[in-house]
PDB file of N, CA, C and O in Angstrom:
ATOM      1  N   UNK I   1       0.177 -20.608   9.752  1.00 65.00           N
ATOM      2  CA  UNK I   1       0.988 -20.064  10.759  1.00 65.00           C
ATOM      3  C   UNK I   1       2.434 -19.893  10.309  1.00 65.00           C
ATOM      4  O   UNK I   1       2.798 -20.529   9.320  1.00 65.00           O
ATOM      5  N   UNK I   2       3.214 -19.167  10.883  1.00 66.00           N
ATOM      6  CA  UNK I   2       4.705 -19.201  10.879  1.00 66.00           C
ATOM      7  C   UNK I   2       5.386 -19.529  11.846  1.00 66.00           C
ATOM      8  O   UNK I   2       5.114 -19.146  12.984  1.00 66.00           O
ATOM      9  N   UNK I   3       6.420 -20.317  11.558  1.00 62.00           N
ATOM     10  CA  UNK I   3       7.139 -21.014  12.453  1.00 62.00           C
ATOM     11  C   UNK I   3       9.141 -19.794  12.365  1.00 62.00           C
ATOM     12  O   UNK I   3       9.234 -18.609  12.045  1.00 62.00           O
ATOM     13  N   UNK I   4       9.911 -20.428  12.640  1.00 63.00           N
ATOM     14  CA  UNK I   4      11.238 -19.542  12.972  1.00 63.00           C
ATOM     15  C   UNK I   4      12.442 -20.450  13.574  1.00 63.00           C
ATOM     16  O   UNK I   4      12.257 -20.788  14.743  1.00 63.00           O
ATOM     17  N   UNK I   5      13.402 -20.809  13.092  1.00 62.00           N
ATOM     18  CA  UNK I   5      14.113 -21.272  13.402  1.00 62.00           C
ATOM     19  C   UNK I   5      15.094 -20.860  13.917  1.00 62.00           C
ATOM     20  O   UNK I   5      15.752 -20.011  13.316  1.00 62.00           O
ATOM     21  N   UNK I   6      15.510 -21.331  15.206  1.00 68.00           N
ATOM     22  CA  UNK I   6      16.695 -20.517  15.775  1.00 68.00           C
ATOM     23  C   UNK I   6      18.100 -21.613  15.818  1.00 68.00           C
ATOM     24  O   UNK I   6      18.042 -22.582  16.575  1.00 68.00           O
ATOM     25  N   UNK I   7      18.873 -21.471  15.283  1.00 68.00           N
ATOM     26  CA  UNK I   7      19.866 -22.012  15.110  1.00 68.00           C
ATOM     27  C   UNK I   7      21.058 -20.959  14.221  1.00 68.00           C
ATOM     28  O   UNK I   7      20.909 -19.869  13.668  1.00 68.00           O
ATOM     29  N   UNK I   8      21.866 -21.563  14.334  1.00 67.00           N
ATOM     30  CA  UNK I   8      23.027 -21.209  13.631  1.00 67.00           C
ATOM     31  C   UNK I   8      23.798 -21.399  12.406  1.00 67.00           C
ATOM     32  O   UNK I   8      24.389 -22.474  12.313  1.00 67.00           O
ATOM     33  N   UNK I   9      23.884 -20.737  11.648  1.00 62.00           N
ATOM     34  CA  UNK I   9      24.172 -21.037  10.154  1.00 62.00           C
ATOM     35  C   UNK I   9      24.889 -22.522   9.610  1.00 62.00           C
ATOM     36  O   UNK I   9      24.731 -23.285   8.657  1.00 62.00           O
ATOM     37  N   UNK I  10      25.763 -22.438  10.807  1.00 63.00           N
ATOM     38  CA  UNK I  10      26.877 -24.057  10.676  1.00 63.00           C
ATOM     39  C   UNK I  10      25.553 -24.925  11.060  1.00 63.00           C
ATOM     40  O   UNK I  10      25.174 -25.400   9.989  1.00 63.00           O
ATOM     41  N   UNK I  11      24.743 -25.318  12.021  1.00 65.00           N
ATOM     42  CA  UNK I  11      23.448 -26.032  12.232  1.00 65.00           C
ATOM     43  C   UNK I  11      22.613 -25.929  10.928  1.00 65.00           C
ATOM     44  O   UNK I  11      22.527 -27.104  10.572  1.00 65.00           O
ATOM     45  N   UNK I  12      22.152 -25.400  10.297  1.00 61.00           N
ATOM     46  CA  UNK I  12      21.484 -25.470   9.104  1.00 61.00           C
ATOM     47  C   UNK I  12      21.920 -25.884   8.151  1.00 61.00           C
ATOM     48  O   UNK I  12      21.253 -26.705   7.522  1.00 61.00           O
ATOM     49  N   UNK I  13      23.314 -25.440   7.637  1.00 60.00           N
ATOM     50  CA  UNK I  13      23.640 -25.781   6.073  1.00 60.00           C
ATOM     51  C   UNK I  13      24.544 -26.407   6.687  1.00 60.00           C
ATOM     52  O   UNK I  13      25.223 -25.965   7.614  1.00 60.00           O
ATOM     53  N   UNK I  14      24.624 -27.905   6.004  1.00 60.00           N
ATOM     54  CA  UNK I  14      25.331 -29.185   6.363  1.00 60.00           C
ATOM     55  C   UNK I  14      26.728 -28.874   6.070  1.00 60.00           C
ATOM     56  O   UNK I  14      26.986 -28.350   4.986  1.00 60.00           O
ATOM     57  N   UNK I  15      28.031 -29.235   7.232  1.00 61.00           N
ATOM     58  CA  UNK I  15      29.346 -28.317   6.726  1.00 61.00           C
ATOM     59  C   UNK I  15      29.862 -27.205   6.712  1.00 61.00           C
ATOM     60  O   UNK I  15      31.057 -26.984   6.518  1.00 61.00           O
ATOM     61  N   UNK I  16      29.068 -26.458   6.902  1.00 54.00           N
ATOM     62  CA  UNK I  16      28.990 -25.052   7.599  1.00 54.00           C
ATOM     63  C   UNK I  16      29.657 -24.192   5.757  1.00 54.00           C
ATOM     64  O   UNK I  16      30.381 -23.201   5.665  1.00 54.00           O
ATOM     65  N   UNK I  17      29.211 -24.829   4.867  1.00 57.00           N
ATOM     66  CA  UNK I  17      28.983 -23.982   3.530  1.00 57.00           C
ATOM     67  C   UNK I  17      28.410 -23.301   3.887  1.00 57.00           C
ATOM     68  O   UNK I  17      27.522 -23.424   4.731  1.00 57.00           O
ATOM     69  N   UNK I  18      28.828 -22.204   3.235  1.00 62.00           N
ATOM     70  CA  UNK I  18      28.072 -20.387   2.612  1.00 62.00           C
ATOM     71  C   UNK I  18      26.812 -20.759   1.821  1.00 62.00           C
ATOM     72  O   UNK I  18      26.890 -21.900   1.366  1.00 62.00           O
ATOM     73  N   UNK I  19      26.047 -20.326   1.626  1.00 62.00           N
ATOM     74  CA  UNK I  19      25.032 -20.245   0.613  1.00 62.00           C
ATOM     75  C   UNK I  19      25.458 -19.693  -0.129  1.00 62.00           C
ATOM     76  O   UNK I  19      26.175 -18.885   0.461  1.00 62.00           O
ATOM     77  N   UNK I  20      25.575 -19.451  -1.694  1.00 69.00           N
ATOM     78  CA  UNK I  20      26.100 -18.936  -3.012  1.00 69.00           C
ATOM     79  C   UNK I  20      24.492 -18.615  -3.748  1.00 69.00           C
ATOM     80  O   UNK I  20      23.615 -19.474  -3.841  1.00 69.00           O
ATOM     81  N   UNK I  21      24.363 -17.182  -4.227  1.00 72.00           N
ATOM     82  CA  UNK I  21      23.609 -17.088  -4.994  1.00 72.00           C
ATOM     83  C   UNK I  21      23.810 -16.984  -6.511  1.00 72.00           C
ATOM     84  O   UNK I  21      24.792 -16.486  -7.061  1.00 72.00           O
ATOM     85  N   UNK I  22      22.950 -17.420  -6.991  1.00 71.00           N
ATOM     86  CA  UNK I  22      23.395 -17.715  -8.233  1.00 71.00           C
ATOM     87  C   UNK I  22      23.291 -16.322  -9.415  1.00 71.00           C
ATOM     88  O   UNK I  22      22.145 -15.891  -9.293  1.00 71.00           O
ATOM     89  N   UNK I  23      24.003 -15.538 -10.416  1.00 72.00           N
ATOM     90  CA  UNK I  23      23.355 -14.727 -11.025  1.00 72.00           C
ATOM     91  C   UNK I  23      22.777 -14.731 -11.661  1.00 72.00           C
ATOM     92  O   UNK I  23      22.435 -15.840 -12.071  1.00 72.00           O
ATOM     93  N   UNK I  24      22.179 -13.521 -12.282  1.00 72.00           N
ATOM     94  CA  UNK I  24      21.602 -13.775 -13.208  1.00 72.00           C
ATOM     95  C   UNK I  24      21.792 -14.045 -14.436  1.00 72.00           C
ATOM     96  O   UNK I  24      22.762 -13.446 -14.899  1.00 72.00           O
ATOM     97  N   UNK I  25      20.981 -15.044 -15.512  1.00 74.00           N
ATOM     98  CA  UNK I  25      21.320 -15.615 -17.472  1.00 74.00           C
ATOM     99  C   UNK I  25      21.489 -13.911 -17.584  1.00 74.00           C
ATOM    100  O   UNK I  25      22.603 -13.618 -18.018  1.00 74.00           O
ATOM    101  N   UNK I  26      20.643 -12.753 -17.294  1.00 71.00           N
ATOM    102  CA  UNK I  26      20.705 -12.097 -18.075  1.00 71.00           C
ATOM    103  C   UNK I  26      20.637 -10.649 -17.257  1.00 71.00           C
ATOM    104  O   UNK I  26      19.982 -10.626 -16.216  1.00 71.00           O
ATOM    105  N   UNK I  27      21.256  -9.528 -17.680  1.00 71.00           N
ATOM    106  CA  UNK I  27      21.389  -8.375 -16.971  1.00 71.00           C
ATOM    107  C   UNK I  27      19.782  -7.942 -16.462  1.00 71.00           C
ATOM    108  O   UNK I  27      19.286  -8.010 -17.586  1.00 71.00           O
ATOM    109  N   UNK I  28      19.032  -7.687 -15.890  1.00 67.00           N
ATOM    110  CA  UNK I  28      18.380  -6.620 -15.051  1.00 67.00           C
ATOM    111  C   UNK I  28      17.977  -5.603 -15.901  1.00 67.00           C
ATOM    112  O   UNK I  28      18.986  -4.925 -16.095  1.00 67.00           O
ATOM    113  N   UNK I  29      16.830  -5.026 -16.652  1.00 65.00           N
ATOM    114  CA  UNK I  29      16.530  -4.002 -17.506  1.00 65.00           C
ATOM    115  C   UNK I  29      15.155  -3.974 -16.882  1.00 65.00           C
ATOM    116  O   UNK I  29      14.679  -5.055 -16.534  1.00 65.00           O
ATOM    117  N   UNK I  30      14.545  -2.999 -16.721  1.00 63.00           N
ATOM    118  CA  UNK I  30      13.031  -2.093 -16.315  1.00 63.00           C
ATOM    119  C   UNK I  30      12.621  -2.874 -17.913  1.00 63.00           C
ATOM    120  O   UNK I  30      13.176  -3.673 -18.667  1.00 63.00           O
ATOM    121  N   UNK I  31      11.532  -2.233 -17.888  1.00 59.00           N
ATOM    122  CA  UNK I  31      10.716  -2.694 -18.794  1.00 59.00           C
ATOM    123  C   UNK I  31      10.562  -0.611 -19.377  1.00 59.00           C
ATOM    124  O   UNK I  31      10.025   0.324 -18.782  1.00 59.00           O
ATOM    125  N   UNK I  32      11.386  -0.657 -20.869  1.00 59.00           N
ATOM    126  CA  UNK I  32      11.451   0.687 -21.050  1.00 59.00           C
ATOM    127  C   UNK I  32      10.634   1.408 -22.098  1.00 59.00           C
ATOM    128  O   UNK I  32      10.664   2.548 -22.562  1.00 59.00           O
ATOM    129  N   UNK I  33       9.798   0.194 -22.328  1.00 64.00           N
ATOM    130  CA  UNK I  33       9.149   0.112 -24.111  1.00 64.00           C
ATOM    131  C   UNK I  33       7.737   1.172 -24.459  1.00 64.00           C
ATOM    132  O   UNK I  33       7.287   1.474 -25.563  1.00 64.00           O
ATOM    133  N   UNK I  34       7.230   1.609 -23.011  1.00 67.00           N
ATOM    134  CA  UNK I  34       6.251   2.771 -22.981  1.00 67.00           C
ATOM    135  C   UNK I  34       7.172   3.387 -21.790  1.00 67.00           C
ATOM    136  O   UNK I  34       7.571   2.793 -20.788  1.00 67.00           O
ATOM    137  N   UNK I  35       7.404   4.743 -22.170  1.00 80.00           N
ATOM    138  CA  UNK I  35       7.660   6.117 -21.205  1.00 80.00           C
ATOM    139  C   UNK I  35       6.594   6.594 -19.735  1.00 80.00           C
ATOM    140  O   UNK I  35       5.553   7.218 -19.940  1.00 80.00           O
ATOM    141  N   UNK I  36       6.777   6.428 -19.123  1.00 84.00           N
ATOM    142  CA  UNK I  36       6.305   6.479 -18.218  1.00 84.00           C
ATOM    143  C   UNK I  36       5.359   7.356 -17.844  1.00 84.00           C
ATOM    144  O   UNK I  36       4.452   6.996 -17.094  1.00 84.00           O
ATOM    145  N   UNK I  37       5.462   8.895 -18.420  1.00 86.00           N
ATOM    146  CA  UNK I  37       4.333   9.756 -18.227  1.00 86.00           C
ATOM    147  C   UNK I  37       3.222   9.233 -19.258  1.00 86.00           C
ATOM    148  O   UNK I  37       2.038   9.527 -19.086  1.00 86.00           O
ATOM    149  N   UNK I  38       3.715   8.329 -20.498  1.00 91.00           N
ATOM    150  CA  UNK I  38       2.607   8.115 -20.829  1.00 91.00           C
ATOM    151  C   UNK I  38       1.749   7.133 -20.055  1.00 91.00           C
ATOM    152  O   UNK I  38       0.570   7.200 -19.708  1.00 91.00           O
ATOM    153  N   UNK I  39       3.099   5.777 -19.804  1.00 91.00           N
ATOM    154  CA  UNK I  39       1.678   5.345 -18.947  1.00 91.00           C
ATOM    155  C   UNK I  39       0.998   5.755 -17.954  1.00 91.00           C
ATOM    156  O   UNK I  39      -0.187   5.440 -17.845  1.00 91.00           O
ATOM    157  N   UNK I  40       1.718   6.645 -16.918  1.00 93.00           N
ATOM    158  CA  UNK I  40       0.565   7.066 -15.943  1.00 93.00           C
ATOM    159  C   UNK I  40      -0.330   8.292 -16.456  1.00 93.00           C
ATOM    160  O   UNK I  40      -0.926   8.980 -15.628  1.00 93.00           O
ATOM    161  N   UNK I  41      -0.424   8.574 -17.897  1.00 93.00           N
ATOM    162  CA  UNK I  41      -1.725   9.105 -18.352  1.00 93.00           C
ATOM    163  C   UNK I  41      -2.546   8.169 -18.525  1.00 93.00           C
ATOM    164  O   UNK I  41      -3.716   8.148 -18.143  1.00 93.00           O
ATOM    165  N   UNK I  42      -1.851   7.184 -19.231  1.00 94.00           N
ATOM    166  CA  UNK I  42      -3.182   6.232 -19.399  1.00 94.00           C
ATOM    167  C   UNK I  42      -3.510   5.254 -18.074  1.00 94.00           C
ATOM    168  O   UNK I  42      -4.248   4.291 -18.282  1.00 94.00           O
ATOM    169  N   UNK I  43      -3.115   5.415 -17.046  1.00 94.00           N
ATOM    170  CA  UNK I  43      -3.804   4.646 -15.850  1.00 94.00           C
ATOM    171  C   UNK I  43      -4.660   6.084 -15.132  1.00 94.00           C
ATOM    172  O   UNK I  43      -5.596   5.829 -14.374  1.00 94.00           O
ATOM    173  N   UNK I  44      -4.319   7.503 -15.389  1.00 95.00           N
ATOM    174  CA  UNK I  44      -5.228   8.489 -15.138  1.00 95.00           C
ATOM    175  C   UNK I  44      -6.412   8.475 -15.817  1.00 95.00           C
ATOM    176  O   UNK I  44      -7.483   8.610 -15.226  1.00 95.00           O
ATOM    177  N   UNK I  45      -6.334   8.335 -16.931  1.00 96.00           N
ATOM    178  CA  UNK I  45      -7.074   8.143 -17.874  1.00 96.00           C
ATOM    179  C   UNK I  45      -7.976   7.069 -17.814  1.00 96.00           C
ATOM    180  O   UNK I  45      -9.079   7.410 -18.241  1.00 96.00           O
ATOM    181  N   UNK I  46      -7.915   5.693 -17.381  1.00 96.00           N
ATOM    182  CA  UNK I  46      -8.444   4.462 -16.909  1.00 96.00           C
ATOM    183  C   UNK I  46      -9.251   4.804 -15.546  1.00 96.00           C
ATOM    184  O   UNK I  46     -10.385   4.629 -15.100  1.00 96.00           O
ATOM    185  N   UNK I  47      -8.087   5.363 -15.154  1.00 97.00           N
ATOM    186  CA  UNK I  47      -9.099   5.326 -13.435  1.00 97.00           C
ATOM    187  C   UNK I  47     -10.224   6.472 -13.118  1.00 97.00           C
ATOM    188  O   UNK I  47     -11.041   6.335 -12.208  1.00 97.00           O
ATOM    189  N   UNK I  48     -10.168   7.752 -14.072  1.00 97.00           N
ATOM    190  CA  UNK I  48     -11.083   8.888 -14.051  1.00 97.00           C
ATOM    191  C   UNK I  48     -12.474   8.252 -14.704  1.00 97.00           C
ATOM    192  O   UNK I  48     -13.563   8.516 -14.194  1.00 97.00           O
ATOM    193  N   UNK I  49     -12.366   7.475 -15.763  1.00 97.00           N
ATOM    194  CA  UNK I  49     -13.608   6.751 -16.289  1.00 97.00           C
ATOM    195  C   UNK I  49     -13.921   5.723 -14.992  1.00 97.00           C
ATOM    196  O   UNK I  49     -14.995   6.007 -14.461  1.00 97.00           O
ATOM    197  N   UNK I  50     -13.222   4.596 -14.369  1.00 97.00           N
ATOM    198  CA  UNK I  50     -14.098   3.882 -13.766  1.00 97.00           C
ATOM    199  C   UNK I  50     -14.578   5.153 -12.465  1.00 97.00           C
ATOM    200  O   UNK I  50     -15.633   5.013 -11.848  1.00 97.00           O
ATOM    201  N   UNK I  51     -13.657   6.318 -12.208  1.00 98.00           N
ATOM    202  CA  UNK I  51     -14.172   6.995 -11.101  1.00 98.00           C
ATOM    203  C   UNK I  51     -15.760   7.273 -11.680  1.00 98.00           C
ATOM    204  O   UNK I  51     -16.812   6.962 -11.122  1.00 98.00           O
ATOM    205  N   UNK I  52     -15.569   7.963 -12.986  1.00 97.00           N
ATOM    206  CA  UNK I  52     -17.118   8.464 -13.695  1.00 97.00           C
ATOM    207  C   UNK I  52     -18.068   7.369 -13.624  1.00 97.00           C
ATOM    208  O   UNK I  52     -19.207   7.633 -13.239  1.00 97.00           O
ATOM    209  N   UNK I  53     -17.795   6.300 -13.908  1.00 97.00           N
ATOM    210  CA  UNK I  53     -19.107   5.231 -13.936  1.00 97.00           C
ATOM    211  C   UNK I  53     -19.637   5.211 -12.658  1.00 97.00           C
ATOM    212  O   UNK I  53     -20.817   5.558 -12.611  1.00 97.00           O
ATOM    213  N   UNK I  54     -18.884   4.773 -11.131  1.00 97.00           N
ATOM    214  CA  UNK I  54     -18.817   4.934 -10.024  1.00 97.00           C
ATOM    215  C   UNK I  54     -19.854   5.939 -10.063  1.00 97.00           C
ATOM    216  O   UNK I  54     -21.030   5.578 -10.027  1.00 97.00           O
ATOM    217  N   UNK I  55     -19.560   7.102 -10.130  1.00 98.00           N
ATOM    218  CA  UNK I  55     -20.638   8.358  -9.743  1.00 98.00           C
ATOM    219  C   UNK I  55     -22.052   8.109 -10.850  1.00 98.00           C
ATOM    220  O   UNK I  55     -23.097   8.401 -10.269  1.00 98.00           O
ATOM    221  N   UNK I  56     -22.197   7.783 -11.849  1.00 97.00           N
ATOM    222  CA  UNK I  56     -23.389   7.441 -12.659  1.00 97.00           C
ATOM    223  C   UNK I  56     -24.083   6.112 -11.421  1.00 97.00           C
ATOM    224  O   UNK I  56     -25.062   5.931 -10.696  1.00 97.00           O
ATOM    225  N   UNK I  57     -23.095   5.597 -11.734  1.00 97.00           N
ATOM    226  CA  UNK I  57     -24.045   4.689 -10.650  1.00 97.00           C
ATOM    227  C   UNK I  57     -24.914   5.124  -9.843  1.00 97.00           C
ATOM    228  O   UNK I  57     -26.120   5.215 -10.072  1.00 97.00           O
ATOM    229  N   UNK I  58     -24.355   5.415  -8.860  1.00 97.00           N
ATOM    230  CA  UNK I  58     -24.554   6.216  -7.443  1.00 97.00           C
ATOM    231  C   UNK I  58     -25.307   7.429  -8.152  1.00 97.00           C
ATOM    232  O   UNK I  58     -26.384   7.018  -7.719  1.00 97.00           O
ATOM    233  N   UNK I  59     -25.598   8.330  -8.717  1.00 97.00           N
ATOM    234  CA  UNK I  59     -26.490   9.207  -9.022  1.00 97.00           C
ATOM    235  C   UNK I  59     -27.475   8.538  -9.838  1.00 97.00           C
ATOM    236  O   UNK I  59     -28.572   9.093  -9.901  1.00 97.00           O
ATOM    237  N   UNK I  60     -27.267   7.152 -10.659  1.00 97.00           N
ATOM    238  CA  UNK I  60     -28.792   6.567 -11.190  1.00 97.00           C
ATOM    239  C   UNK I  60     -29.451   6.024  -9.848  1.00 97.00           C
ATOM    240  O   UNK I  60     -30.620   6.389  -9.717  1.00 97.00           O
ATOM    241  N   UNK I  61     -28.889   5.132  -8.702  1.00 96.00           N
ATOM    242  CA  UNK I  61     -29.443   5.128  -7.737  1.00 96.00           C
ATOM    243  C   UNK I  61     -30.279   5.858  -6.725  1.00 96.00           C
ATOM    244  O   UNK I  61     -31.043   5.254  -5.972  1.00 96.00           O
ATOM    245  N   UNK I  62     -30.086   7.518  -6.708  1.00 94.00           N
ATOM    246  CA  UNK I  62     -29.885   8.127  -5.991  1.00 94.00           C
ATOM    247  C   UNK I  62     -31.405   8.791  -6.431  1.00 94.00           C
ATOM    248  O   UNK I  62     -32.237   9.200  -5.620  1.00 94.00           O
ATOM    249  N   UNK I  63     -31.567   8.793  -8.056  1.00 93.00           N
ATOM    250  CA  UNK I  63     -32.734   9.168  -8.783  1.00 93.00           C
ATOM    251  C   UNK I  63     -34.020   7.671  -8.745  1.00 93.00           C
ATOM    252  O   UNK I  63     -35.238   7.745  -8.907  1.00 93.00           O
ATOM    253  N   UNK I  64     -33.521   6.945  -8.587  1.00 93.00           N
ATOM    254  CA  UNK I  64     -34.457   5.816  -8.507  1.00 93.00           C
ATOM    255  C   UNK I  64     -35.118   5.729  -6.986  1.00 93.00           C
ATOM    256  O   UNK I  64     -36.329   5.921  -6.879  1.00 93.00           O
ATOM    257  N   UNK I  65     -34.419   5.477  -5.963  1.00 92.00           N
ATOM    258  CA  UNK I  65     -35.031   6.548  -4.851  1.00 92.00           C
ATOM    259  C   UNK I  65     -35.765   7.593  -5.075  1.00 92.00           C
ATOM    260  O   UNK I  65     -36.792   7.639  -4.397  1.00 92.00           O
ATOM    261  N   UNK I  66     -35.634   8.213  -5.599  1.00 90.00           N
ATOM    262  CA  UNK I  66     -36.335   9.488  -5.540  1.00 90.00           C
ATOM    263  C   UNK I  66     -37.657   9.262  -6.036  1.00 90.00           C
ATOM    264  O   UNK I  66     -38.665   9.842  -5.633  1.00 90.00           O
ATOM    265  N   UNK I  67     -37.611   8.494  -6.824  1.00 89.00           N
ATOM    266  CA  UNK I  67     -39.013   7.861  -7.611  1.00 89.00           C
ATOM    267  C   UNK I  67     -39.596   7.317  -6.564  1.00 89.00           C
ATOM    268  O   UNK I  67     -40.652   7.815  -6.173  1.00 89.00           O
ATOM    269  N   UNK I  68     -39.109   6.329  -5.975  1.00 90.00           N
ATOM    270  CA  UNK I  68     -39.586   5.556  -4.902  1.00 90.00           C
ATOM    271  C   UNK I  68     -40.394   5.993  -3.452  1.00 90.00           C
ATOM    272  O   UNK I  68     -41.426   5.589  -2.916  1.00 90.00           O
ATOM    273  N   UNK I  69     -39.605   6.798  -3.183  1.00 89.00           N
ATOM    274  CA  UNK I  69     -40.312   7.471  -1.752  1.00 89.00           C
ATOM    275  C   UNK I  69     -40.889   8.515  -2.147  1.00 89.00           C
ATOM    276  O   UNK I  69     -40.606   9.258  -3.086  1.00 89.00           O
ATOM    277  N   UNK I  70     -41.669   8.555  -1.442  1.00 81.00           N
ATOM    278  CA  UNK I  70     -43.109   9.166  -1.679  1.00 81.00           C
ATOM    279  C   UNK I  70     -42.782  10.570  -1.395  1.00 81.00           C
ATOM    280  O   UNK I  70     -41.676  10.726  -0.878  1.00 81.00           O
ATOM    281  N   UNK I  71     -43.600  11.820  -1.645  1.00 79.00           N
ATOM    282  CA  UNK I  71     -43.020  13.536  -1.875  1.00 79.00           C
ATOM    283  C   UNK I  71     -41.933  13.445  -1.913  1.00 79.00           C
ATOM    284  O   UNK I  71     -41.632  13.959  -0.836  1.00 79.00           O
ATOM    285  N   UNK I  72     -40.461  12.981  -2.654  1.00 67.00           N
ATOM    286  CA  UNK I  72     -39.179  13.027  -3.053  1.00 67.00           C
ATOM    287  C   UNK I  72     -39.347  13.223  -4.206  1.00 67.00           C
ATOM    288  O   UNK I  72     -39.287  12.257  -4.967  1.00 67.00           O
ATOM    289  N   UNK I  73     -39.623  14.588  -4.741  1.00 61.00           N
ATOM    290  CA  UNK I  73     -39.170  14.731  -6.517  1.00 61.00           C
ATOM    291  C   UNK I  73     -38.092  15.376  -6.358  1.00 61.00           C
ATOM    292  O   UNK I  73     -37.720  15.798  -5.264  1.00 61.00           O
ATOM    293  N   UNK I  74     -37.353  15.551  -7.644  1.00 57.00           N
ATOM    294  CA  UNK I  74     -35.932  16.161  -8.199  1.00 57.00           C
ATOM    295  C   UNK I  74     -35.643  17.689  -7.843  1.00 57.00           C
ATOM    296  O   UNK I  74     -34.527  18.188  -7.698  1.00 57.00           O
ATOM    297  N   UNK I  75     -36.608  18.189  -7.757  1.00 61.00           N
ATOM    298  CA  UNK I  75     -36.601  19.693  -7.323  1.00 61.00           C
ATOM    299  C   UNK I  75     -35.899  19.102  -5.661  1.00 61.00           C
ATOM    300  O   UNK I  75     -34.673  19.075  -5.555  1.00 61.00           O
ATOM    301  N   UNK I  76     -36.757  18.674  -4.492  1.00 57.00           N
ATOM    302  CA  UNK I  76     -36.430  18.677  -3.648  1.00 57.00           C
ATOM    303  C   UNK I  76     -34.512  18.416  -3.003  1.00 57.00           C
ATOM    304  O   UNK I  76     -33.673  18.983  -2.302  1.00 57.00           O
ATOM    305  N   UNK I  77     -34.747  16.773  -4.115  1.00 55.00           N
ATOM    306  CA  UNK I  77     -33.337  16.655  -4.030  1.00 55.00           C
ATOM    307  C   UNK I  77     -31.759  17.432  -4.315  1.00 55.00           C
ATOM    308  O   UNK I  77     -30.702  17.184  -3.735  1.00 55.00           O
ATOM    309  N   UNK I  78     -32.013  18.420  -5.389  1.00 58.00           N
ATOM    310  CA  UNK I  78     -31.600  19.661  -5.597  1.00 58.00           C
ATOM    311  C   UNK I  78     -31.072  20.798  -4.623  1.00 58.00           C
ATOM    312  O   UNK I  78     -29.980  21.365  -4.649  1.00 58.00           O
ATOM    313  N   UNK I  79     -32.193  20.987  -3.717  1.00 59.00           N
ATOM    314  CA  UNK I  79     -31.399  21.930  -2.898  1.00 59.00           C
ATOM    315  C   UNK I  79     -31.481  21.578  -1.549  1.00 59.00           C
ATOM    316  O   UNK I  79     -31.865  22.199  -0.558  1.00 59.00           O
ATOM    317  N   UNK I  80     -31.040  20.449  -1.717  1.00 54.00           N
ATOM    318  CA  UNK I  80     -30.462  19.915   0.147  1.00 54.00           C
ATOM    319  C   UNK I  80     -31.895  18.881   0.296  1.00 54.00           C
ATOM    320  O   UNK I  80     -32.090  18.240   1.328  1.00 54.00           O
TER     321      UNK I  80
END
Protein backbone atom coordinates (compact mmCIF):
# COMPACT_ATOMS: atom_id res chain seq x y z
CA UNK A 1 0.00 0.00 0.00
CA UNK A 2 0.91 3.71 0.03
CA UNK A 3 0.74 5.80 2.73
CA UNK A 4 1.27 10.14 2.41
CA UNK A 5 2.26 12.37 4.75
CA UNK A 6 0.77 15.58 5.37
CA UNK A 7 2.80 17.87 7.20
CA UNK A 8 5.00 20.64 6.64
CA UNK A 9 8.50 20.86 5.59
CA UNK A 10 9.68 22.57 9.11
CA UNK A 11 7.61 19.22 10.71
CA UNK A 12 9.66 16.79 8.76
CA UNK A 13 13.22 17.91 8.51
CA UNK A 14 14.36 18.51 12.09
CA UNK A 15 15.15 22.56 12.26
CA UNK A 16 13.43 23.44 9.46
CA UNK A 17 16.86 22.72 7.14
CA UNK A 18 16.50 22.73 3.34
CA UNK A 19 17.28 19.47 1.91
CA UNK A 20 20.61 19.92 -0.26
CA UNK A 21 21.12 17.68 -3.13
CA UNK A 22 24.16 16.48 -3.66
CA UNK A 23 25.94 16.63 -7.34
CA UNK A 24 27.11 14.75 -9.30
CA UNK A 25 31.35 12.85 -9.06
CA UNK A 26 30.83 13.19 -12.63
CA UNK A 27 29.13 15.22 -15.55
CA UNK A 28 25.94 13.47 -17.17
CA UNK A 29 26.91 11.93 -20.78
CA UNK A 30 24.19 9.59 -22.88
CA UNK A 31 25.83 6.66 -23.63
CA UNK A 32 27.29 7.77 -27.33
CA UNK A 33 29.45 4.71 -28.29
CA UNK A 34 26.80 3.13 -30.97
CA UNK A 35 24.82 5.88 -33.18
CA UNK A 36 21.57 5.51 -32.82
CA UNK A 37 20.11 4.68 -36.25
CA UNK A 38 22.31 1.94 -35.96
CA UNK A 39 20.97 0.73 -32.99
CA UNK A 40 17.44 0.99 -33.82
CA UNK A 41 18.37 -1.12 -36.97
CA UNK A 42 19.55 -3.59 -34.98
CA UNK A 43 16.50 -3.74 -32.49
CA UNK A 44 14.43 -3.71 -36.09
CA UNK A 45 16.39 -6.20 -37.06
CA UNK A 46 15.97 -8.32 -33.64
CA UNK A 47 12.38 -7.78 -33.44
CA UNK A 48 11.39 -8.69 -37.34
CA UNK A 49 13.12 -12.22 -36.63
CA UNK A 50 11.37 -12.90 -33.27
CA UNK A 51 8.15 -11.35 -35.28
CA UNK A 52 9.17 -14.28 -38.10
CA UNK A 53 9.53 -17.14 -35.62
CA UNK A 54 6.14 -15.97 -34.01
CA UNK A 55 4.43 -16.54 -37.45
CA UNK A 56 6.39 -20.09 -38.14
CA UNK A 57 5.03 -21.01 -35.09
CA UNK A 58 1.56 -20.20 -35.55
CA UNK A 59 1.61 -21.48 -39.23
CA UNK A 60 3.47 -24.94 -38.00
CA UNK A 61 0.47 -25.09 -35.68
CA UNK A 62 -2.01 -24.16 -37.96
CA UNK A 63 -0.67 -27.17 -40.43
CA UNK A 64 -0.67 -29.69 -37.62
CA UNK A 65 -4.36 -29.07 -37.22
CA UNK A 66 -4.90 -29.56 -40.43
CA UNK A 67 -3.50 -33.04 -40.17
CA UNK A 68 -5.59 -33.57 -37.28
CA UNK A 69 -9.17 -32.86 -38.17
CA UNK A 70 -10.59 -34.90 -40.29
CA UNK A 71 -11.46 -33.56 -44.36
CA UNK A 72 -8.98 -30.48 -43.47
CA UNK A 73 -6.25 -30.84 -46.17
CA UNK A 74 -4.00 -27.86 -47.36
CA UNK A 75 -5.89 -27.19 -50.46
CA UNK A 76 -8.93 -26.40 -48.29
CA UNK A 77 -7.05 -24.26 -45.90
CA UNK A 78 -5.79 -22.16 -48.82
CA UNK A 79 -8.74 -20.61 -49.98
CA UNK A 80 -10.70 -19.58 -46.93
Amino acid sequence: GQFFVMMSPQEVLPGGTQRSIVPRAHPYSPKSEIPRATRDEKRRAQHNEVERRRRDKINNWIVQLSKIIPDCSMENTKSG
